[in-house]
Structure formats: C-alpha cells, structure tokens
Coordinates of C-alpha atoms in Angstrom, one line a residue:
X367 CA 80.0 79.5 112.0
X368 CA 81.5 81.1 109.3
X369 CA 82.1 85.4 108.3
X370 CA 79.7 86.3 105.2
X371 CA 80.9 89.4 103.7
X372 CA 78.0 91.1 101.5
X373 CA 79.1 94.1 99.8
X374 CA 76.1 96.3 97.8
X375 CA 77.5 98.7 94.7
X376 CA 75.7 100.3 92.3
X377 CA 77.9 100.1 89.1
X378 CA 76.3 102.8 86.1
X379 CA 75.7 99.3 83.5
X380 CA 77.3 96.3 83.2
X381 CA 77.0 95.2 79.6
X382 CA 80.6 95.9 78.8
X383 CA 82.7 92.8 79.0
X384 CA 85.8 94.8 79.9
X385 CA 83.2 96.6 82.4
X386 CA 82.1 93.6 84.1
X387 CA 85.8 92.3 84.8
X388 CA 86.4 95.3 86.2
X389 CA 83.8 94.9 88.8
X390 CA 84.3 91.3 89.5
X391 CA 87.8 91.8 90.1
X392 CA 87.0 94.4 92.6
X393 CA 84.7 92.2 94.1
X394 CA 87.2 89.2 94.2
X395 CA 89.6 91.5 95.9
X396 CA 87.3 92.7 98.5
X397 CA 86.3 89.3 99.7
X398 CA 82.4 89.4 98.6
X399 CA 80.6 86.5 99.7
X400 CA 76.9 88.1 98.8
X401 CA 76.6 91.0 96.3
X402 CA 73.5 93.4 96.0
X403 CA 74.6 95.5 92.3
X404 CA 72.0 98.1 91.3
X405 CA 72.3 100.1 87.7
X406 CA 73.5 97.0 85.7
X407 CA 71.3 98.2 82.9
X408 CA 70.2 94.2 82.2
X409 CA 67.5 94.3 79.7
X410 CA 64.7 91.7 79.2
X411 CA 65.5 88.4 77.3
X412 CA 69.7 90.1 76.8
X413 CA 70.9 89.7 80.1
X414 CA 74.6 88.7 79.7
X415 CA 76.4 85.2 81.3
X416 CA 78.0 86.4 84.1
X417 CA 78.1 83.7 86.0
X418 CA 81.6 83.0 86.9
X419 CA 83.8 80.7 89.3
X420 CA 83.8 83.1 91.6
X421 CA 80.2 84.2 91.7
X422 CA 78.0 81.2 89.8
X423 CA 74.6 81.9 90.7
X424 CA 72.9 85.4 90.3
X425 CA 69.4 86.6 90.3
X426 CA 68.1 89.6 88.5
X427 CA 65.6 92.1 87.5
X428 CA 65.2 93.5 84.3
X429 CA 63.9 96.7 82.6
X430 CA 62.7 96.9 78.8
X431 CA 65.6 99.3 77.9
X432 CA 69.0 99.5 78.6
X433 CA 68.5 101.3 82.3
X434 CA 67.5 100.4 85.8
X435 CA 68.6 97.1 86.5
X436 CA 69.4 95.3 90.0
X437 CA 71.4 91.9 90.6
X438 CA 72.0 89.7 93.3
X439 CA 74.7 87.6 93.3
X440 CA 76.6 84.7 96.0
X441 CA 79.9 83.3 96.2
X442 CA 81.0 79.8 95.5
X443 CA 81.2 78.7 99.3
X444 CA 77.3 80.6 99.8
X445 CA 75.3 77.5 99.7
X446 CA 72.2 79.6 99.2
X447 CA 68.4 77.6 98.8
X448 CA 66.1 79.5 97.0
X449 CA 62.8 79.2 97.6
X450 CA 60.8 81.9 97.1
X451 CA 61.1 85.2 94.8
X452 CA 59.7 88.7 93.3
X453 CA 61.1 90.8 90.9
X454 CA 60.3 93.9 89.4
X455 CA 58.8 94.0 86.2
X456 CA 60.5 97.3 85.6
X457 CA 64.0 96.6 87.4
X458 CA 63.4 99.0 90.5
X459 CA 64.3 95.7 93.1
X460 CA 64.5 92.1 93.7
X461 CA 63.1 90.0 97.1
X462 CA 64.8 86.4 97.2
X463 CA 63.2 84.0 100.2
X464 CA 65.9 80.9 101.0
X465 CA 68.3 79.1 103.2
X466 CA 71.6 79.7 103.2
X467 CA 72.8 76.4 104.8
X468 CA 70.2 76.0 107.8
X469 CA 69.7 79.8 108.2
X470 CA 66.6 81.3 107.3
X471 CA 67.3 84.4 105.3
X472 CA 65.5 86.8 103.3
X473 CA 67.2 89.6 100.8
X474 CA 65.9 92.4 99.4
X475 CA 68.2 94.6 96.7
X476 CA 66.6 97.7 96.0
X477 CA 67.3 100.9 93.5
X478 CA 64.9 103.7 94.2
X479 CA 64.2 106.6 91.5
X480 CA 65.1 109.8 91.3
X481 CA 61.7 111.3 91.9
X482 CA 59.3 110.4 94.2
X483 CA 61.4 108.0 96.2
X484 CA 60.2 108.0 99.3
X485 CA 56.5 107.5 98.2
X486 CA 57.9 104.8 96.1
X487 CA 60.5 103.0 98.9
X488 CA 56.9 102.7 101.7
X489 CA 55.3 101.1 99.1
X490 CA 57.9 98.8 98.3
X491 CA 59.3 98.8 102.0
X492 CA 55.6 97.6 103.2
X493 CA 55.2 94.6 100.5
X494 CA 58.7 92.9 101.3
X495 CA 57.9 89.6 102.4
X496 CA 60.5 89.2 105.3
X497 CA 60.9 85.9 107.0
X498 CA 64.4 85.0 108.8
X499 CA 67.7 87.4 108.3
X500 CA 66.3 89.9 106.2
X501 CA 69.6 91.8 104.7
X502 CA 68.4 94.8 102.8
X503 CA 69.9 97.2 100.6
X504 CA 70.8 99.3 97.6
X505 CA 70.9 102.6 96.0
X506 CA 68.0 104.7 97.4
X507 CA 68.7 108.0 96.3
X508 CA 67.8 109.3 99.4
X509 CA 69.7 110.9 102.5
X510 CA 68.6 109.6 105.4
X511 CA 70.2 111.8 108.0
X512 CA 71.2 115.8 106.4
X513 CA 73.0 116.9 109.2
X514 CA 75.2 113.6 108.6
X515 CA 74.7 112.1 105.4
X516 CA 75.6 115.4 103.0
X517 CA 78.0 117.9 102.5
X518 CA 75.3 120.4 101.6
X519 CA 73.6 120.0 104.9
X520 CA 70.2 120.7 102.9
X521 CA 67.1 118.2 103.9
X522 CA 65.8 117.0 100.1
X523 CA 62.7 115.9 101.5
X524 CA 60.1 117.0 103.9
X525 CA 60.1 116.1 108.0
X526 CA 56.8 113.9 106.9
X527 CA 58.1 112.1 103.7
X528 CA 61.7 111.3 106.3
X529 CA 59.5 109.9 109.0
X530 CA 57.3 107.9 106.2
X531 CA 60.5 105.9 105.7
X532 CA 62.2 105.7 109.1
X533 CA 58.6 104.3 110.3
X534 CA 58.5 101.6 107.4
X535 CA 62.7 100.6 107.9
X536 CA 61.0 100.6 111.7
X537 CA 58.3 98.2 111.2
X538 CA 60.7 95.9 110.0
X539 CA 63.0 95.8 112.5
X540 CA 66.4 96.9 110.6
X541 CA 69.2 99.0 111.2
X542 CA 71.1 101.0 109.9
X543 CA 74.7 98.8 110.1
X544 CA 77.4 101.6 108.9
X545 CA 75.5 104.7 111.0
X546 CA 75.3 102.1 114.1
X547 CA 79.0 101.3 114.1
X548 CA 80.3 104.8 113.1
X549 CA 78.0 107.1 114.9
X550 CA 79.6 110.7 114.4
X551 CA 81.3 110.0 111.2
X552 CA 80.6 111.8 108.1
X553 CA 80.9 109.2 105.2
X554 CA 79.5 109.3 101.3
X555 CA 79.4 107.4 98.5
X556 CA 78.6 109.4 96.2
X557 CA 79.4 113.1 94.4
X558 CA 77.3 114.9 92.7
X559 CA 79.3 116.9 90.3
X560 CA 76.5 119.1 89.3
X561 CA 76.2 120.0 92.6
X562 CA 79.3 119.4 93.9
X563 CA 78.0 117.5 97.3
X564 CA 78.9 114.3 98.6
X565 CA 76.0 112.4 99.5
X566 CA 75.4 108.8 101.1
X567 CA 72.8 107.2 99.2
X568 CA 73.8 103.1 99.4
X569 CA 72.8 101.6 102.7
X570 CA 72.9 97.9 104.2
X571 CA 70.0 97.1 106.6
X572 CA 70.3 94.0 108.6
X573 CA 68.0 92.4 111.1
X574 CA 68.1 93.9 114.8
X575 CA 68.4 90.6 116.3
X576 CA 71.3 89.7 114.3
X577 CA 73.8 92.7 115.7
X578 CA 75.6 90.8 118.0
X579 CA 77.1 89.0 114.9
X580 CA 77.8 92.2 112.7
X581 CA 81.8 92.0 112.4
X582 CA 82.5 95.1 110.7
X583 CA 80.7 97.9 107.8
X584 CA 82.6 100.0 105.6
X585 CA 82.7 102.4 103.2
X586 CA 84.7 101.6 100.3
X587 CA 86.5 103.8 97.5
X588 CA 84.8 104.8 94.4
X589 CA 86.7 103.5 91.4
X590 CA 84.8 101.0 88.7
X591 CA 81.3 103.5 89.3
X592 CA 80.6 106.7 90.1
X593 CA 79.4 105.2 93.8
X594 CA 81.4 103.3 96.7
X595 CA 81.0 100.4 97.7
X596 CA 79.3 99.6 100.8
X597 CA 80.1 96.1 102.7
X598 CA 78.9 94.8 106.2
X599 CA 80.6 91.4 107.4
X600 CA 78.2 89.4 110.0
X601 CA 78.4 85.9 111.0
X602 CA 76.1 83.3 110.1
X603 CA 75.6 80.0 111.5
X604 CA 76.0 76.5 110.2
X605 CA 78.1 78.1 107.3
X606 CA 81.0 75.3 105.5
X607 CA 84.4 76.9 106.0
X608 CA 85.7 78.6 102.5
X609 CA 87.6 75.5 100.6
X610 CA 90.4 76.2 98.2
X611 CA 91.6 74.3 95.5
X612 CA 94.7 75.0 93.3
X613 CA 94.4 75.4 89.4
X614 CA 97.0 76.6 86.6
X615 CA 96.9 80.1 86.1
X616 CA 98.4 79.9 82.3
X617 CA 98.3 83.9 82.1
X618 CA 101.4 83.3 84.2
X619 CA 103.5 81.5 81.3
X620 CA 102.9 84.4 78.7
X621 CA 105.5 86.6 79.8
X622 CA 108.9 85.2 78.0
X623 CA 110.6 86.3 81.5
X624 CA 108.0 84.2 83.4
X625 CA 108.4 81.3 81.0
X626 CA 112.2 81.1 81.3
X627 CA 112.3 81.7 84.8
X628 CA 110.3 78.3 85.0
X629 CA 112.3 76.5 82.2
X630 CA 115.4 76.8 84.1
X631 CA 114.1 75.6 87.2
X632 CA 112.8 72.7 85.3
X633 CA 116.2 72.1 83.8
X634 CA 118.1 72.0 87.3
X635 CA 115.7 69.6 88.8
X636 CA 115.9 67.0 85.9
X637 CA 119.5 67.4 85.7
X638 CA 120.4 67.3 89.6
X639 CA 117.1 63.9 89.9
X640 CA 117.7 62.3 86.8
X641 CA 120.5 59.4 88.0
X642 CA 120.4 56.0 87.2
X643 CA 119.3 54.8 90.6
X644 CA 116.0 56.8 90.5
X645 CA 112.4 55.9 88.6
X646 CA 112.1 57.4 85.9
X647 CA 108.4 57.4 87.1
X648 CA 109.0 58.6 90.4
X649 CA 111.0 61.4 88.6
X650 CA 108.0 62.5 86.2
X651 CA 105.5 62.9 89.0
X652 CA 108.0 64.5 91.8
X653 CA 108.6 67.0 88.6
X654 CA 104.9 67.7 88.8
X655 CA 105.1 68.9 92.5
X656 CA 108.1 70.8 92.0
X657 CA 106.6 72.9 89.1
X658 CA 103.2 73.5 91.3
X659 CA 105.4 74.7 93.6
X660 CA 107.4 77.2 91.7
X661 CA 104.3 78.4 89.9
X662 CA 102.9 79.1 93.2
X663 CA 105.8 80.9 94.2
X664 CA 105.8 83.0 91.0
X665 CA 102.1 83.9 91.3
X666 CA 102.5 84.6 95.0
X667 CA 105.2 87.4 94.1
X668 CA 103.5 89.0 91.1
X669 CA 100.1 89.1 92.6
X670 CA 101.7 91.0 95.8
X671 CA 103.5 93.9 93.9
X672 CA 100.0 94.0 91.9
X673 CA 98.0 94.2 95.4
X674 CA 100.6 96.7 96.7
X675 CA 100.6 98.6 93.5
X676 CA 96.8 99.1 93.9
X677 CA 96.4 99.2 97.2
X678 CA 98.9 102.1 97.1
X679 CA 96.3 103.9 94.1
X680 CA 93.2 103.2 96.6
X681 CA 95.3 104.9 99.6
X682 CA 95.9 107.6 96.8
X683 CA 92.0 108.2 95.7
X684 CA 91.0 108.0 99.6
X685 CA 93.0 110.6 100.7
X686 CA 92.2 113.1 97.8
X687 CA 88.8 112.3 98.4
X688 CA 89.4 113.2 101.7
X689 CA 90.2 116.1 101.0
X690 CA 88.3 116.9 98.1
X691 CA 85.5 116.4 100.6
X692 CA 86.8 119.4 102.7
X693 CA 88.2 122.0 100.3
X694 CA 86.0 121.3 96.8
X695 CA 89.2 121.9 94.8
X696 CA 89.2 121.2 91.0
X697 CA 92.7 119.9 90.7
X698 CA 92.6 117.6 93.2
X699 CA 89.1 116.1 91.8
X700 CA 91.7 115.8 88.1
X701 CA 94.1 114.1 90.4
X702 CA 90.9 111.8 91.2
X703 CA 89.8 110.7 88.3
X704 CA 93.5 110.5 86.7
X705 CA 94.0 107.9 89.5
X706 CA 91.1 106.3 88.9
X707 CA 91.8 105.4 85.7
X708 CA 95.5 103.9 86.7
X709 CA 93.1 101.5 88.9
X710 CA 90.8 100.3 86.1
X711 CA 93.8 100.2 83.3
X712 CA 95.2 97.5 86.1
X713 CA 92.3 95.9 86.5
X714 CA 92.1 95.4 82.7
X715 CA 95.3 93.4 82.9
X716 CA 93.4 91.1 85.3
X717 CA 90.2 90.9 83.1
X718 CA 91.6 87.6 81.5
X719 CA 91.9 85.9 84.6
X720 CA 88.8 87.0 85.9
X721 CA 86.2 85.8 83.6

C-alpha cells in the first residue's frame, strides 16, 4: 500500500511554455501523483507535448478555440491501465475507466460553465460511468454550501437547483473530502475581484467506501492561476513503492562558482589518490563516486535555500490572504500579487530543469 496524492487546479491556459513549467514545478513540489487541470485552453489537433519525466502520460479534452480545456495527468510511479474513456467534444470534462495496479478506479475531471451549471453538472453527474474508486473533481463554478463556501454569504442558485446536485453527488455515493475533514472551516480558492468575494469553487469527490484511507485534503495557495490548488492524499492498495534514480543535473555546473567549487574538489582527490601503488583504473572510477557525491551535496544545499526561499514567499501570500479575506484591503491584495510574482520569477529559474 502506497499514499497517492491527487491534486486538481484549474490553471487560466497552458500554452505558454514558460506557463507550463511553472505549473509543473509546482506540481513537482507539491508531491502530485494524479493531477485533474481544468482551463488549459488545449485546442483540437494543437495540443502541446507535455509529457514530461515527471508526469508522462496525460489525457485530455479539447475545445475548437483556445478556451475550455480539461487534463488529466499521472505520475511516473502511477501505473495506471486504461481501459475505457469519454471526452467532451467541447472540453467541458473527461471520464477515464482503468486500473491503477490491481485497483479498480474510475476518474472524472470536470469544468462546469459559468451559466447554467447546475442544469449542466446533473446531466453530466447522471451519465458518469462509475465502476471502482471513482475520484471526481474540478472547477464547478458553483458554491456548494453559502453559509460556508463564500465571503458574500449570498446563495447563487436556488434551494431546488442546490438540491438537484447534492441528490446527483448522492446517487453516487461521494463526498465531499476537504468539507468532511475540516467541518467549520471557512476555506476558498478563488477571488473574485469584480466582486471582491472569495469563493470555493474546486472540489475533490472520492468514493464513501474509500474514507478510511483518506490521509489528508488541503487547500493550497494561489500562485501560477488565479485558483488554489486543491489536493486529497488517500491510500491505495497494491501500489509499487515510489523508486528513485539519480541523474546529472548539468544546470548545476553553469554557475562559474558552482563549477570551481567542483574543480577543486576534483583536484584534491586526484592529487591526495593518485600514488604509484594505486590503479590508475581503480582511481578513474572511485573519481566517479566522489564527484556524484559532491554534486549531490551541492544540489542538496541549493535546492534547500530555493525550497526555504519559497516556502517563506508561500507563508507570505497565505497570511495576506488571510487577511485580505477578513478586512478587503487594497494594499494588502498589491502586497499579494507583488509576491506572487517573486514566486513565478523563481520558478522561471527552475523552468530548465523542469521540462
């Protein structure tokens, strides 16, 4: 048994290169094993590679212009069988039917409209083919609970319409994960700056019979999309353990600092190992181990002060948002949005390594 983390954003397009780095190095750093992205803005017949090393198998559904859009995406140690599949012809949601290892599963990745939602999510709600773990989510634009979900406290749609769609999540036996494990607390992911109201529209639905292995389900920080993340961790069976594997990270070397740091490490082992009673053989490949070892070591120590450096920005935007949440100030939503884009300019840095 092994922890599955799936995390569902919705990211406002993803044709950018520099855009999708972004994104995947936010995923990378939150530990996604499973990723449901709504709003890529993938059009028909010019959907982008983004397959990567991380993430290298993806499903999507497609719109004729450059709007709507949703994704769903696994993780190199998700051994994930497809077998069967539906996809919106105009890129409103996906259904995917497999195994991941010897667990039945079933996902559903779903982006609602703007209009008419709830007449649209019972239609779409009552045609999901659900067999297994059925894991649904997405953007639904849609408030589920107004004296909970909302700043504005207002209901957007009628007592009828709300029990339409609590009767069709009903009928197919899902919860609510985030509003289960945090019962009384107020979170959003998403402002509305028009209206100036925080809102949760992104929900993660899993199976009630698979509760008892829910870990955890958060609410993340807004910073490559104008909506948070939200993730739920749950435990699946039969699952291989995540492997690792080494590889070169050349980015490393292009920093002349970097490079001589390394150059005189190099120098003090050949000089203190290079006697005549030793192989020269022996010498070359022990010269091998020694380098992984201080290019570990150097990675180890930038990649910290980069992870404390933004974990320090995200600590920053939460608590403004925080507070933002309580007072509606304009400054502090500058101070939001100036922080923000500290975290994207060091993601760019990253953007290399990424893809």
């Amino acid at each position: 048994m092994a922890e599955v983390k799936v995390l569902s954003l919705s990211v406002n397009g993803m044709n950018i290169p520099q855009k999708r780095s972004q994104v995947y190095h936010m995923l990378r750093k939150d530990c996604a094993d499973l990723i449901y992205l709504q709003e890529t803005h993938f059009r028909h017949m010019h959907i982008p590679n983004i397959n990567s090393k991380c993430f290298p198998m993806w499903f999507h559904s497609t719109h004729t212009s450059a709007s709507r859009g949703v994704s769903i995406g696994f993780g190199k140690n998700i051994p994930f069988t497809l077998a069967a599949k539906i996809s919106d012809p105009e890129g409103r949601f996906l259904f995917l039917k497999g195994k991941i290892s010897n667990t039945q599963i079933t996902l559903a990745n779903l982006y609602a409209p703007n209009k008419n939602q709830t007449r649209w999510l019972v239609q779409v709600l009552n045609s999901l083919f659900a067999e297994g773990l059925l894991i649904l989510g997405g953007d639904l634009n849609l408030i589920l609970d107004p004296t909970k979900d909302t700043t504005s406290k207002l209901r957007t749609i009628s007592w009828r319409q709300h029990r339409k769609v609590q009767l069709a999540l009903r009928d197919l036996s899902v919860s609510d994960i985030w509003r289960i494990l945090h019962p009384d607390e107020r979170g959003y992911t998403y402002h509305s700056r028009a209206h100036n109201t925080y809102q949760r529209l992104d929900y993660l639905f899993l199976s009630n019979g698979c509760m008892p292995a829910v870990l955890d389900a958060r609410i993340g920080v807004s910073v490559v999309s104008d909506h948070s993340p939200v993730s739920v961790t749950v435990k699946i069976h039969d699952l291989p353990l995540k492997a690792w594997s080494w590889r070169l990270n050349d980015t490393l070397l292009e920093g002349r600092e970097n490079r001589e740091l390394v150059e005189r490490k190099l120098k003090h082992y050949f000089s203190a190992n290079c006697v005549d009673h030793t192989s020269d053989s022996i010498v070359w490949e022990t010269h091998k181990v020694v380098l992984r070892g201080e290019v570990i070591s150097l990675g180890t120590r930038l990649k910290k002060q980069r992870v404390k450096q933004l974990n320090s920005l995200l600590l920053q935007i939460s608590t403004l948002e925080s507070l933002h949440k309580n007072r509606q100030d304009c400054t502090v939503l500058e101070s939001i949005k100036s922080l923000r884009s500290q975290v994207r300019d060091l993601l760019n840095v990253k953007s290399a390594k990424v893809l």
